[in-house]
mmCIF file of C-alpha atoms and ligand atoms in Angstrom:
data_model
loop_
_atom_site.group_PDB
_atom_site.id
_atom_site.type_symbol
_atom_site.label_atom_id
_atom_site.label_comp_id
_atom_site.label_asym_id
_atom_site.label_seq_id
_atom_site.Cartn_x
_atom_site.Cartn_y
_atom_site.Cartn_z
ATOM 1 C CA UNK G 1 -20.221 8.484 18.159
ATOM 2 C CA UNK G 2 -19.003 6.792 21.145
ATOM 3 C CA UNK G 3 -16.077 4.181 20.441
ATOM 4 C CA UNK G 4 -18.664 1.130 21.741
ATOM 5 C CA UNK G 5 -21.279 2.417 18.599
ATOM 6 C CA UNK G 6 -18.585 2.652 15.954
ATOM 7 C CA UNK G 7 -17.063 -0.567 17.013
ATOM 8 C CA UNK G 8 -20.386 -1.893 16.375
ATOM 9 C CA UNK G 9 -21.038 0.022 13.379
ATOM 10 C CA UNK G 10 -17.493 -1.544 11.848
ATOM 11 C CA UNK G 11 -18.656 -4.987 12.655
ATOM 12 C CA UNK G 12 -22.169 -4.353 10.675
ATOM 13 C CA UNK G 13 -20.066 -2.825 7.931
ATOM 14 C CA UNK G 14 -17.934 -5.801 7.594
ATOM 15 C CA UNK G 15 -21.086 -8.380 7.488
ATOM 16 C CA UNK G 16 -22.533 -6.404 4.715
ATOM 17 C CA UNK G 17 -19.392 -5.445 3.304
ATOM 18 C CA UNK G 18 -19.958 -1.845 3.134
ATOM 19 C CA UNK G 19 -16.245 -1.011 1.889
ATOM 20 C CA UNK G 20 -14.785 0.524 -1.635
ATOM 21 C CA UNK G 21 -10.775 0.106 -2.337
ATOM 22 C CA UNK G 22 -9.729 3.020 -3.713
ATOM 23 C CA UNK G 23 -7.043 2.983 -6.353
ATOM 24 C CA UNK G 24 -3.991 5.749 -6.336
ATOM 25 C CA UNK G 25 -1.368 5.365 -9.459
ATOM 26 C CA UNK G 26 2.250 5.258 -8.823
ATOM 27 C CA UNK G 27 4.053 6.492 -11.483
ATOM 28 C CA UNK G 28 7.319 6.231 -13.251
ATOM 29 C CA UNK G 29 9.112 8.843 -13.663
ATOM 30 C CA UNK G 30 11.327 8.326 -16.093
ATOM 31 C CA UNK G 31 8.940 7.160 -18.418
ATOM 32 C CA UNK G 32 5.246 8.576 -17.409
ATOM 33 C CA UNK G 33 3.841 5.166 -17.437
ATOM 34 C CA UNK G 34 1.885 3.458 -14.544
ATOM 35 C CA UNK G 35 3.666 1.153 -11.892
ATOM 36 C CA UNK G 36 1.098 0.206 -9.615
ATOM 37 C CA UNK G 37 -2.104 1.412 -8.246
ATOM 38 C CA UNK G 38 -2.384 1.486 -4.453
ATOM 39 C CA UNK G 39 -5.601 -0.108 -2.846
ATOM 40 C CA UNK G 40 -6.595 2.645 -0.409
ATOM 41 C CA UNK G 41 -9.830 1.314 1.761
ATOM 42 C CA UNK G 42 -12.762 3.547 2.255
ATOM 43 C CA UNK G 43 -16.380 2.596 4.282
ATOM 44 C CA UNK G 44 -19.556 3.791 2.247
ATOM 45 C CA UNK G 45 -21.504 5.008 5.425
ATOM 46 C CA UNK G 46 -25.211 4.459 4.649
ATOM 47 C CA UNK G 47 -25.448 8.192 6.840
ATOM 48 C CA UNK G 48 -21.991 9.480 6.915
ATOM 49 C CA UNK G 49 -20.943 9.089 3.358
ATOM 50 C CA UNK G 50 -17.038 7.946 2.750
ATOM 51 C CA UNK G 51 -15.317 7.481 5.670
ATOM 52 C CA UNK G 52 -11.787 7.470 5.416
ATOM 53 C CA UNK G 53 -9.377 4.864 6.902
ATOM 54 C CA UNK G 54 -7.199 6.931 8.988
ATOM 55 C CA UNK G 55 -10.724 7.130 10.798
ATOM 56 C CA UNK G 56 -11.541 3.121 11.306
ATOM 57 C CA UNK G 57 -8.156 1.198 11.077
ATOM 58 C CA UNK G 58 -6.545 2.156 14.186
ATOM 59 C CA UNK G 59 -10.018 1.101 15.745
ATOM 60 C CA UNK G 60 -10.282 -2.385 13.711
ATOM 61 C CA UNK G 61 -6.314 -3.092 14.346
ATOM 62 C CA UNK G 62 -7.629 -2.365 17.984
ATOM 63 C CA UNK G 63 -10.231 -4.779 18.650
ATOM 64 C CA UNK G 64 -9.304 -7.532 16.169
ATOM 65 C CA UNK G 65 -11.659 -6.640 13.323
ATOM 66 C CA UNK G 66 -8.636 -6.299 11.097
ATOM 67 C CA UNK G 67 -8.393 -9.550 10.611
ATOM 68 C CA UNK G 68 -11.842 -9.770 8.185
ATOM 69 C CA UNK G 69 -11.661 -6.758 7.266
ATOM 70 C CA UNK G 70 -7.945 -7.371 5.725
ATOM 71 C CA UNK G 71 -9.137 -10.495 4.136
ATOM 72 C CA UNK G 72 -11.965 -8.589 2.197
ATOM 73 C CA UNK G 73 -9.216 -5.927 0.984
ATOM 74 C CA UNK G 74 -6.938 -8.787 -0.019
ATOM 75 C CA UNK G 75 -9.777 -10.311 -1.835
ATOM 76 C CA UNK G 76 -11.018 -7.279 -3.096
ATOM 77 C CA UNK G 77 -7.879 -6.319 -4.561
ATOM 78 C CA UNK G 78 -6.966 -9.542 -5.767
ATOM 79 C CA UNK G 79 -10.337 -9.507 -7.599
ATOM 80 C CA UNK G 80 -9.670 -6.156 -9.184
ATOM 81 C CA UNK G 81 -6.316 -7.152 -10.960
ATOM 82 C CA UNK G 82 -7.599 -10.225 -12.210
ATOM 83 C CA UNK G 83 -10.426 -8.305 -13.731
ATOM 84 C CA UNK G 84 -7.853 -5.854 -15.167
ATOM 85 C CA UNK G 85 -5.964 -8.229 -16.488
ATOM 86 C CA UNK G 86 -9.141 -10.307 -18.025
ATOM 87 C CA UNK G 87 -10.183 -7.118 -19.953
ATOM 88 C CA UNK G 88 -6.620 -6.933 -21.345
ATOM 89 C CA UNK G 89 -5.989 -3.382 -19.483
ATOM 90 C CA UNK G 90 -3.333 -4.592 -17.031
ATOM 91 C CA UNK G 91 0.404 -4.158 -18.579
ATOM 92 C CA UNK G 92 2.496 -7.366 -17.383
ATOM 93 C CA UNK G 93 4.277 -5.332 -15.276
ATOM 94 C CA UNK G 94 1.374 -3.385 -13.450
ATOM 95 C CA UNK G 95 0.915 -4.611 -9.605
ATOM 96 C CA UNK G 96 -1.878 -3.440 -7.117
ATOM 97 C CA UNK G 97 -0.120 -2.757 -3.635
ATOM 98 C CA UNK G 98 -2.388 -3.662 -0.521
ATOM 99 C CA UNK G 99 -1.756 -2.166 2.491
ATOM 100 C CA UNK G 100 -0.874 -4.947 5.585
ATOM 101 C CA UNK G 101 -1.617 -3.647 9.083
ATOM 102 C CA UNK G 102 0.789 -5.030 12.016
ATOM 103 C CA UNK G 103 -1.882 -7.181 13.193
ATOM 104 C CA UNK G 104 -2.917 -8.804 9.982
ATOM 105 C CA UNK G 105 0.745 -9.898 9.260
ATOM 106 C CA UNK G 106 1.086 -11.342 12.672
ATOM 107 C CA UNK G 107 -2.015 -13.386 12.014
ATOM 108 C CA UNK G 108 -0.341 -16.836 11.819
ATOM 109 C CA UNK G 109 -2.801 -17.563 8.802
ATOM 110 C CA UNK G 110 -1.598 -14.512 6.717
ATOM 111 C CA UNK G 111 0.557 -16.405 4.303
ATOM 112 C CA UNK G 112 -1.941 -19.476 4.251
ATOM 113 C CA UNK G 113 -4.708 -16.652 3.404
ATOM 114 C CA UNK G 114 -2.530 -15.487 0.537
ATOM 115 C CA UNK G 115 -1.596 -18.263 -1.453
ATOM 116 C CA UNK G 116 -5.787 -19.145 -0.947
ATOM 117 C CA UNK G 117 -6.118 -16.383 -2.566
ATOM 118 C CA UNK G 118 -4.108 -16.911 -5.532
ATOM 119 C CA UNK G 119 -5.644 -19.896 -5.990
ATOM 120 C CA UNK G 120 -9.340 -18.553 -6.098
ATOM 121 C CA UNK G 121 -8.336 -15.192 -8.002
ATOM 122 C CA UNK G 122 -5.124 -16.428 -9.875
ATOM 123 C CA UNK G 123 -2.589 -13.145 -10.318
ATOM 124 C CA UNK G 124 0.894 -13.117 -10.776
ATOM 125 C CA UNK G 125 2.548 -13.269 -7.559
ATOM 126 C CA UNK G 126 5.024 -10.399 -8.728
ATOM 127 C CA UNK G 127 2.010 -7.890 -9.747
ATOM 128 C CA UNK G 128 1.010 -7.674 -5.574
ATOM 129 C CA UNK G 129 3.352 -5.600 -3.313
ATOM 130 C CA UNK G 130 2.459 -6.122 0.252
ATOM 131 C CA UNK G 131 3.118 -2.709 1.857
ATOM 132 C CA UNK G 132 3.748 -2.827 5.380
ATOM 133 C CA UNK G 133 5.477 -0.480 7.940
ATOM 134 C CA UNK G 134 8.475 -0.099 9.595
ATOM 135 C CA UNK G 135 6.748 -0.210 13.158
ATOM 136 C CA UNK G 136 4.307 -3.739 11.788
ATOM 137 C CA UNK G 137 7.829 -6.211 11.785
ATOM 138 C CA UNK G 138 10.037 -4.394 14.342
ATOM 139 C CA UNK G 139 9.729 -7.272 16.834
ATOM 140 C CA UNK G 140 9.893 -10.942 17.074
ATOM 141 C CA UNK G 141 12.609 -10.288 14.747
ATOM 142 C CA UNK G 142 13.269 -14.303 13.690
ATOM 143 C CA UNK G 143 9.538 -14.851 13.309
ATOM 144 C CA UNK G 144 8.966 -11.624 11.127
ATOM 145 C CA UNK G 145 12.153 -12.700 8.605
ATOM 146 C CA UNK G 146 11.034 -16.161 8.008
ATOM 147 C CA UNK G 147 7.540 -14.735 6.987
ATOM 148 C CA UNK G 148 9.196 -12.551 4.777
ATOM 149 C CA UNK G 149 10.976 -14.721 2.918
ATOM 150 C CA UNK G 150 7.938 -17.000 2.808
ATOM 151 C CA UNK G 151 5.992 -14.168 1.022
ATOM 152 C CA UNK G 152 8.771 -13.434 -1.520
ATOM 153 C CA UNK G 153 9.316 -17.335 -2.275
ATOM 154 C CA UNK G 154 5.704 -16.923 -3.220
ATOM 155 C CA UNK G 155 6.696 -14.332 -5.299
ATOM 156 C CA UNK G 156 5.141 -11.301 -3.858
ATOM 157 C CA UNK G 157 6.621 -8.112 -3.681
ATOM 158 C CA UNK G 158 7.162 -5.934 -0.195
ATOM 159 C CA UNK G 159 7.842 -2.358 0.390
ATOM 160 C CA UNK G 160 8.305 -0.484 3.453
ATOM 161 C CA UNK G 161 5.223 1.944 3.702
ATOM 162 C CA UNK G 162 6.173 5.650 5.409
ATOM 163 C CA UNK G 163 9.605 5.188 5.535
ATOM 164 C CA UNK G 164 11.388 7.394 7.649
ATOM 165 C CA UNK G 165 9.024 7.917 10.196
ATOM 166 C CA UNK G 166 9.293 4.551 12.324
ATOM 167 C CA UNK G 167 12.695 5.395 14.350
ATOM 168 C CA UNK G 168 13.700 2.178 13.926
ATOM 169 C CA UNK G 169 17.324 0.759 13.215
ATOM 170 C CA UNK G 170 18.681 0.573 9.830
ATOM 171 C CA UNK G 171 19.919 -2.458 10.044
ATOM 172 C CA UNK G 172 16.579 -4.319 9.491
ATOM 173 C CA UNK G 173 16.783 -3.808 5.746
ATOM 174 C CA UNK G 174 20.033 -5.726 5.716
ATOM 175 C CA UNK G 175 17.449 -8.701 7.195
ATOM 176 C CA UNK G 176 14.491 -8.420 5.726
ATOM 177 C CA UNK G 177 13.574 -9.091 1.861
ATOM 178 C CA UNK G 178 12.502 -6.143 0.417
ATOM 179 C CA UNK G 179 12.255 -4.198 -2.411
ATOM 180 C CA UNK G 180 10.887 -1.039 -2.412
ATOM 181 C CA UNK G 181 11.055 2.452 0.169
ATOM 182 C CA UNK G 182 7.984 4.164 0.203
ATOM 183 C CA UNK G 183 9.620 7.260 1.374
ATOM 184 C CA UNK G 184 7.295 8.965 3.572
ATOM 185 C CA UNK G 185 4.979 12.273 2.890
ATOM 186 C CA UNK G 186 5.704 14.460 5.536
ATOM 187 C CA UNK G 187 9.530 14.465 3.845
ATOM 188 C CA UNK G 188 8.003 14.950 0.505
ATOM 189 C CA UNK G 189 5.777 18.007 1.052
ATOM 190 C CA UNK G 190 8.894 19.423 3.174
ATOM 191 C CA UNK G 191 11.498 19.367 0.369
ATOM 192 C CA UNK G 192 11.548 22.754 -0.032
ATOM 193 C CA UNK G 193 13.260 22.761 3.210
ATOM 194 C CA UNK G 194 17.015 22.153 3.625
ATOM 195 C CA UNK G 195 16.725 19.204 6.365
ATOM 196 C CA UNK G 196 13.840 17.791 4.495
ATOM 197 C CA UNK G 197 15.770 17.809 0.986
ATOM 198 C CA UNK G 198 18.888 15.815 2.509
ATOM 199 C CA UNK G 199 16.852 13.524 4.307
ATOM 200 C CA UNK G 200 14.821 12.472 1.233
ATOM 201 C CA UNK G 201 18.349 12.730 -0.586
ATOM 202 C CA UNK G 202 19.890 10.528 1.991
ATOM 203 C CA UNK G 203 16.790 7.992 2.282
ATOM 204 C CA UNK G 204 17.705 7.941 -1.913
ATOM 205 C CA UNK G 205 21.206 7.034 -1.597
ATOM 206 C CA UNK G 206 20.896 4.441 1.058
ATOM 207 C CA UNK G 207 18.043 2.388 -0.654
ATOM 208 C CA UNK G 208 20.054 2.780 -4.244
ATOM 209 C CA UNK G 209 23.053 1.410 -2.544
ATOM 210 C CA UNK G 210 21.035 -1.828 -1.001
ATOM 211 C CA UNK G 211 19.359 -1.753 -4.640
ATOM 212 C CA UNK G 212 15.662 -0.659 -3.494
ATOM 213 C CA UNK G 213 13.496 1.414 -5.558
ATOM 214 C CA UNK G 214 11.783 4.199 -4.224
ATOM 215 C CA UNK G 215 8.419 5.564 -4.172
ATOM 216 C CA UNK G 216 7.788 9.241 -3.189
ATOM 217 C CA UNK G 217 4.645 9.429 -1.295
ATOM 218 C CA UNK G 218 2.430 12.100 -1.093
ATOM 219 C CA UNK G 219 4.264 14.497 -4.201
ATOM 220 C CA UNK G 220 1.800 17.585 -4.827
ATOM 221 C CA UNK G 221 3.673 19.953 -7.039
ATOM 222 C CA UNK G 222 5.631 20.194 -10.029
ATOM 223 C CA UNK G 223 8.869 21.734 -7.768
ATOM 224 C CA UNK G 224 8.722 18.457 -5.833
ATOM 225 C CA UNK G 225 8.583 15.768 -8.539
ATOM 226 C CA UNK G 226 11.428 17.940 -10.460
ATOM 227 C CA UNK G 227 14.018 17.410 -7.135
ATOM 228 C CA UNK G 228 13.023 13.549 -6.810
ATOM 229 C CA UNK G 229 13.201 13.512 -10.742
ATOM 230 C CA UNK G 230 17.156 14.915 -10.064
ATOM 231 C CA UNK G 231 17.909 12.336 -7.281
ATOM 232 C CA UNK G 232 17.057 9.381 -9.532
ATOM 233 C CA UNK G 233 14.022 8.752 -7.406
ATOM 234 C CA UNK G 234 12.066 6.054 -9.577
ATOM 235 C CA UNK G 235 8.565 6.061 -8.826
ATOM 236 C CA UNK G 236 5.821 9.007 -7.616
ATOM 237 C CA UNK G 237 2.449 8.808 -5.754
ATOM 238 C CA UNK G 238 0.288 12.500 -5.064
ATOM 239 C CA UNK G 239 -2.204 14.498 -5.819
ATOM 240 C CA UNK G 240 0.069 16.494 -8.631
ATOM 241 C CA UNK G 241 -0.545 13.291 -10.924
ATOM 242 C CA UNK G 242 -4.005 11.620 -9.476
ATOM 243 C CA UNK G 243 -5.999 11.254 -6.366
ATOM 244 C CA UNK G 244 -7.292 7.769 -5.452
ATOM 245 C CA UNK G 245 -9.790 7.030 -7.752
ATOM 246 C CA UNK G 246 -12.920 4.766 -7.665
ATOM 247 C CA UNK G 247 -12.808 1.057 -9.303
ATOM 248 C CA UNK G 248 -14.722 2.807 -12.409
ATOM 249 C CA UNK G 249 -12.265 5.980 -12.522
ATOM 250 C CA UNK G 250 -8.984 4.163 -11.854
ATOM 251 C CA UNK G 251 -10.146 1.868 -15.145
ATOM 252 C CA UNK G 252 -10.699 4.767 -17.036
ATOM 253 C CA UNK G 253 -6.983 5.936 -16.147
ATOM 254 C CA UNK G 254 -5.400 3.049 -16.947
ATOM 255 C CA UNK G 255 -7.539 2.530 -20.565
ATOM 256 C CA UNK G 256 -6.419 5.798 -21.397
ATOM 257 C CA UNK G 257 -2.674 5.635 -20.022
ATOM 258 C CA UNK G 258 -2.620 3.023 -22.580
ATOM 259 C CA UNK G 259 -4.250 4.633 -25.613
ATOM 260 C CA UNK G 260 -7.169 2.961 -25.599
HETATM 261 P P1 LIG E 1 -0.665 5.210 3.324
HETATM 262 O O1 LIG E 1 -0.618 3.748 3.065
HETATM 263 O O2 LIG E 1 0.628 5.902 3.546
HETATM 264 O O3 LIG E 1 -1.442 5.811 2.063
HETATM 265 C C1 LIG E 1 -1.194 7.062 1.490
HETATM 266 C C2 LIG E 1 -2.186 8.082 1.977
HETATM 267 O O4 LIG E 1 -1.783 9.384 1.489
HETATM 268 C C3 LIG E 1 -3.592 7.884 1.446
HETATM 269 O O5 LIG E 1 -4.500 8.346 2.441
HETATM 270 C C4 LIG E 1 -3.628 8.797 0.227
HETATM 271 O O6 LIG E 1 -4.927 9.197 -0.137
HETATM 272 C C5 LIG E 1 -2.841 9.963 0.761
HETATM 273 N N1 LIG E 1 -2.232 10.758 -0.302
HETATM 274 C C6 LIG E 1 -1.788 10.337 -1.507
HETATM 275 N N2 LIG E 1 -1.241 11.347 -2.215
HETATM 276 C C7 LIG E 1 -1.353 12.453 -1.441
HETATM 277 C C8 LIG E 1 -0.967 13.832 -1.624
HETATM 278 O O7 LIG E 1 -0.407 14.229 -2.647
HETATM 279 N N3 LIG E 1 -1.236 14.684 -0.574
HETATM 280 C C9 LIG E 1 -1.850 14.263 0.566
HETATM 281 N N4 LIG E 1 -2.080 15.177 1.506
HETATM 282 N N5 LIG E 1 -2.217 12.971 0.764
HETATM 283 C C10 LIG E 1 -1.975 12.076 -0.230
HETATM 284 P P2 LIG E 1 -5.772 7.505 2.903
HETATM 285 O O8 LIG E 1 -6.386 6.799 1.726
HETATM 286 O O9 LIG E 1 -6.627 8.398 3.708
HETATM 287 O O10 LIG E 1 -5.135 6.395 3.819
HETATM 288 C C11 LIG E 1 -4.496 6.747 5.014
HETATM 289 C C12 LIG E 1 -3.796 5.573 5.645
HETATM 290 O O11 LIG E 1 -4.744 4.578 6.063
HETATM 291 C C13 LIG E 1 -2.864 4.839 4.687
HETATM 292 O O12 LIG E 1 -1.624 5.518 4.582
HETATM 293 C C14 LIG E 1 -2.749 3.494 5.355
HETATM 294 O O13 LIG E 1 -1.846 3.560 6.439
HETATM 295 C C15 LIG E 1 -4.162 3.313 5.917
HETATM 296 N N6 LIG E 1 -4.926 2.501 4.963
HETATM 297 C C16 LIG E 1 -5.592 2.877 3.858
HETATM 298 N N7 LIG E 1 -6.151 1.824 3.245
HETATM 299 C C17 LIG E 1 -5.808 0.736 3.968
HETATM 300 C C18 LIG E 1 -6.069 -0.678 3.847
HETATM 301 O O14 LIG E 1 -6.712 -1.164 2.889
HETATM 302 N N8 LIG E 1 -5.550 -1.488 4.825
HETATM 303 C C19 LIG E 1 -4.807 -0.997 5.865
HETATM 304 N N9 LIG E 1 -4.334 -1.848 6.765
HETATM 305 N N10 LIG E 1 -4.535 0.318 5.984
HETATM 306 C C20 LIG E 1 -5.041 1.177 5.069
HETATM 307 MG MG1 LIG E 2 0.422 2.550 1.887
HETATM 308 MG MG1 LIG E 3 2.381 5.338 2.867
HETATM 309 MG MG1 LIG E 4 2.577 7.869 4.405
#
């Protein structure tokens, strides 16, 4: 498809809303028990099946479409809490983390959108983490703190999403209010590699010492979760414990993570 037909295709998609969020568990591990469930977009092609994001968000970040498209993932996620939590599945501590693009956070309306949204689909504040990347508030540096701080009066939560990989200055998370490190995959799956290890090991230490948790991203064996387990890491995402599942499957999990 040429980029004209699938730029068309998105905005067809978005009128008709032809999306699924995905859910991926974060784990603790320490305990076993679910954190969080990541909302992980996919577009239910009426020809082409699933179509995964890495495949349509550079595109809508590109021309704009983002910006509707982020708003029905915010809702959509929103939604999907307050369900869990209405059919008594959601522990008090279990938050849904929603990817932000660059774009959508530079949207003057973001934080307007947000507390909109807790008013239609009332959730505790502290159960959504907005994950965003390094590369997303590297610039306009005053602008991009004051928003921060904004979202966590609010009472949301914000983690750095594939951290490591935006060769960007430390110092930012001496400014900016957050509180996780999702550290990123490509460190992860490398572990068995001395400069991978002491990067992930290092990446540990810092964010312990500014009091961040951390999230490995992206853990897909046993080997790897024991070494993070070692370095006090306190939360795991990857295939070794679940893939992203559907609305129905991700219920499922979480019904029978708690017994039920
Ligand atoms: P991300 O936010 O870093 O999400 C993690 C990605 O790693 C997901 O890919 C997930 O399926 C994949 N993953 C999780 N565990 C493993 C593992 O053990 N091994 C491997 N090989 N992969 C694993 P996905 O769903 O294809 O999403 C790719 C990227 O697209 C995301 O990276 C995020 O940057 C973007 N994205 C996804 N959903 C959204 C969304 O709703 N909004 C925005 N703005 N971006 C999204
Ligand atoms: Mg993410
Ligand atoms: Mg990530
Ligand atoms: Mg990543």
């Amino acid at each position: 498809m040429k980029i004209l037909e699938i730029e068309n295709s998105l905005r067809l998609a978005i009128e008709n809303q032809d999306f699924e969020l995905y859910y991926q568990p974060i784990l603790d591990l320490k305990t076993g028990e679910i954190r969080s469930f990541e909302a992980l977009i996919r577009w239910c092609h009426p020809d082409k099946g699933l179509i995964s994001p890495a495949d349509f968000i550079p595109l809508a970040e590109d021309t704009g479409l983002i910006i509707p498209l982020g708003n029905w993932i915010i809702k959509a996620a929103f939604q999907q809490l307050r369900q869990w939590i209405d059919q008594d599945l959601s522990l008090p501590s279990l938050s849904i983390c929603i990817n932000i693009s660059g774009r959508q956070f530079s949207n003057p309306d973001f934080v307007t959108i947000l507390q909109r949204m807790l008013k239609d689909y009332p959730v505790p504040p502290e159960n959504i983490e907005l994950e965003i990347t390094e590369g997303a508030i590297m610039h306009r540096e005053d602008l991009v703190i004051e928003k921060l701080h904004q979202l966590k009066e609010i009472g949301f939560k914000l983690s750095i999403d594939d951290f490591g990989t935006g060769y960007s200055s430390l110092s930012y998370l001496q400014l900016f209010p957050v509180d996780t490190l999702k550290v990123d995959r490509s460190f992860v799956s490398q572990m068995g590699d001395h400069d991978s290890y002491e990067i992930v090991k290092t990446i540990m230490t810092l964010a312990h010492n500014l009091n961040l948790d951390v999230v490995a991203e992206g853990v897909e064996d046993s080997k790897q979760a024991t070494l993070l387990q070692a370095m006090n890491c306190e939360y795991a995402q990857g295939y070794l414990y679940s893939p992203p599942l559907s609305t129905e499957k991700a219920t499922r999990f979480l019904a029978d993570s708690q017994g039920a």
